[in-house]
Amino acid sequence: MSDCLFCHIIDGSIPCEKVYEDDQLLAFKDIHPKAPVHVLVIPKQHIDSLADLDNKHQALMGYLTCRLPEIARQAGLNNGFKTQIHTGKAAGQEVFHLHYHLLGAPA
Ligand code: AMP
């Protein structure tokens, strides 16, 4: 989606501090961290929010969720981590490209 900030991060036109990347996912450091380690994990496929998921997203979202422990380890979160997803403006979502927040402190 051309006017989406995170799609621009995926295509490289906006820089990011990359933590993990594969053909389906990108993880990068949040620009305004709310914890010592704060990483955003996004699917490369544009999906506005969790509210837009349906059955066709099962494999992608299952894959994304199963990669979180490895991404957390790569970010230095060896002592547990918190996950957060904001869905909709009223819930605090600012960027409408589905993303997990991964938050914690290195061990
Ligand atoms: P949310 O409120 O769940 O939509 O979170 C959006 C997150 O994106 C916020 O925590 C922002 O700090 C973060 N953010 C916004 N712009 C950038 C950027 N260019 N690079 C990294 N993180 C960003």
XYZ file of C-alpha atoms and ligand atoms in Angstrom:
130
model
C 0.000 0.000 0.000
C 1.750 3.146 -1.257
C 0.914 5.528 1.608
C 1.711 3.055 4.388
C 4.740 3.897 6.561
C 5.575 0.262 7.295
C 5.255 -0.720 3.613
C 7.868 1.977 2.916
C 10.086 0.437 5.605
C 9.652 -2.958 3.896
C 10.572 -1.548 0.463
C 13.596 0.244 1.946
C 12.495 3.794 1.099
C 12.309 4.570 4.842
C 15.220 3.258 6.924
C 14.879 1.070 9.983
C 17.067 -0.737 12.460
C 16.443 -4.309 11.325
C 16.378 -7.174 13.826
C 15.093 -10.001 11.610
C 13.905 -10.471 8.039
C 12.714 -13.329 5.866
C 10.469 -13.596 2.820
C 7.282 -13.042 4.853
C 8.282 -10.968 7.897
C 10.302 -7.983 9.009
C 11.221 -7.032 12.581
C 12.806 -3.695 13.456
C 13.382 -1.469 16.475
C 10.612 0.929 17.452
C 11.706 4.528 16.885
C 10.217 5.607 20.255
C 10.999 2.618 22.508
C 8.749 2.083 25.526
C 11.081 -0.534 27.046
C 14.855 -1.186 26.939
C 14.135 -3.465 23.969
C 11.117 -2.587 21.823
C 10.767 -4.339 18.477
C 7.946 -4.256 15.940
C 7.208 -7.441 13.986
C 5.234 -7.051 10.780
C 4.055 -9.231 7.921
C 5.358 -8.028 4.539
C 1.855 -8.446 3.193
C -0.122 -5.299 3.984
C -2.977 -5.945 6.418
C -4.447 -2.863 8.126
C -5.067 -4.407 11.533
C -6.035 -7.513 13.458
C -9.659 -6.605 12.741
C -9.070 -7.360 9.048
C -7.911 -10.944 9.496
C -9.878 -13.834 8.106
C -9.210 -17.491 7.324
C -6.926 -16.725 4.391
C -4.409 -15.208 6.840
C -4.150 -18.311 9.048
C -0.860 -19.608 7.660
C 0.833 -16.189 7.652
C -0.292 -15.254 11.175
C 0.558 -18.711 12.497
C 4.015 -18.397 10.959
C 4.490 -14.877 12.354
C 3.468 -15.927 15.861
C 5.744 -18.973 15.778
C 8.744 -16.807 14.770
C 8.305 -14.450 17.764
C 10.452 -16.449 20.247
C 13.384 -16.545 17.808
C 12.999 -12.836 16.976
C 12.863 -12.042 20.707
C 16.095 -14.008 21.247
C 17.774 -12.185 18.371
C 16.738 -8.881 19.968
C 18.369 -9.939 23.249
C 15.158 -10.817 25.075
C 16.320 -13.989 26.806
C 14.417 -13.294 30.003
C 10.834 -13.256 28.780
C 9.002 -10.618 26.764
C 5.686 -8.855 26.506
C 3.605 -8.791 23.286
C 1.055 -6.146 22.410
C -1.193 -5.454 19.437
C -3.249 -2.276 19.125
C -6.351 -2.736 17.002
C -8.111 0.419 15.839
C -7.656 4.118 16.636
C -9.624 3.907 19.888
C -7.207 1.219 21.107
C -4.179 3.375 20.310
C -3.262 2.061 16.864
C -1.298 4.756 15.026
C 0.140 2.827 12.088
C -2.417 0.850 10.112
C -0.169 -2.013 9.076
C -0.660 -4.937 11.443
C 2.220 -5.254 13.903
C 3.169 -6.975 17.099
C 5.056 -4.957 19.720
C 7.738 -7.071 21.442
C 8.880 -5.446 24.679
C 11.301 -6.359 27.440
C 14.754 -6.019 28.873
C 17.851 -8.073 28.063
C 18.768 -10.676 30.697
P 0.776 1.475 17.211
O 0.365 2.540 18.190
O 0.517 0.101 17.733
O 0.222 1.733 15.826
O 2.358 1.591 17.132
C 3.069 2.207 16.109
C 4.495 2.215 16.548
O 5.299 2.539 15.433
C 4.821 3.267 17.642
O 5.318 2.598 18.798
C 5.854 4.160 16.988
O 6.855 4.597 17.881
C 6.419 3.256 15.894
N 6.994 3.949 14.755
C 6.470 4.983 14.056
N 7.276 5.337 13.046
C 8.339 4.478 13.088
C 9.523 4.332 12.291
N 9.779 5.118 11.236
N 10.400 3.374 12.636
C 10.171 2.568 13.705
N 9.068 2.656 14.481
C 8.167 3.607 14.177
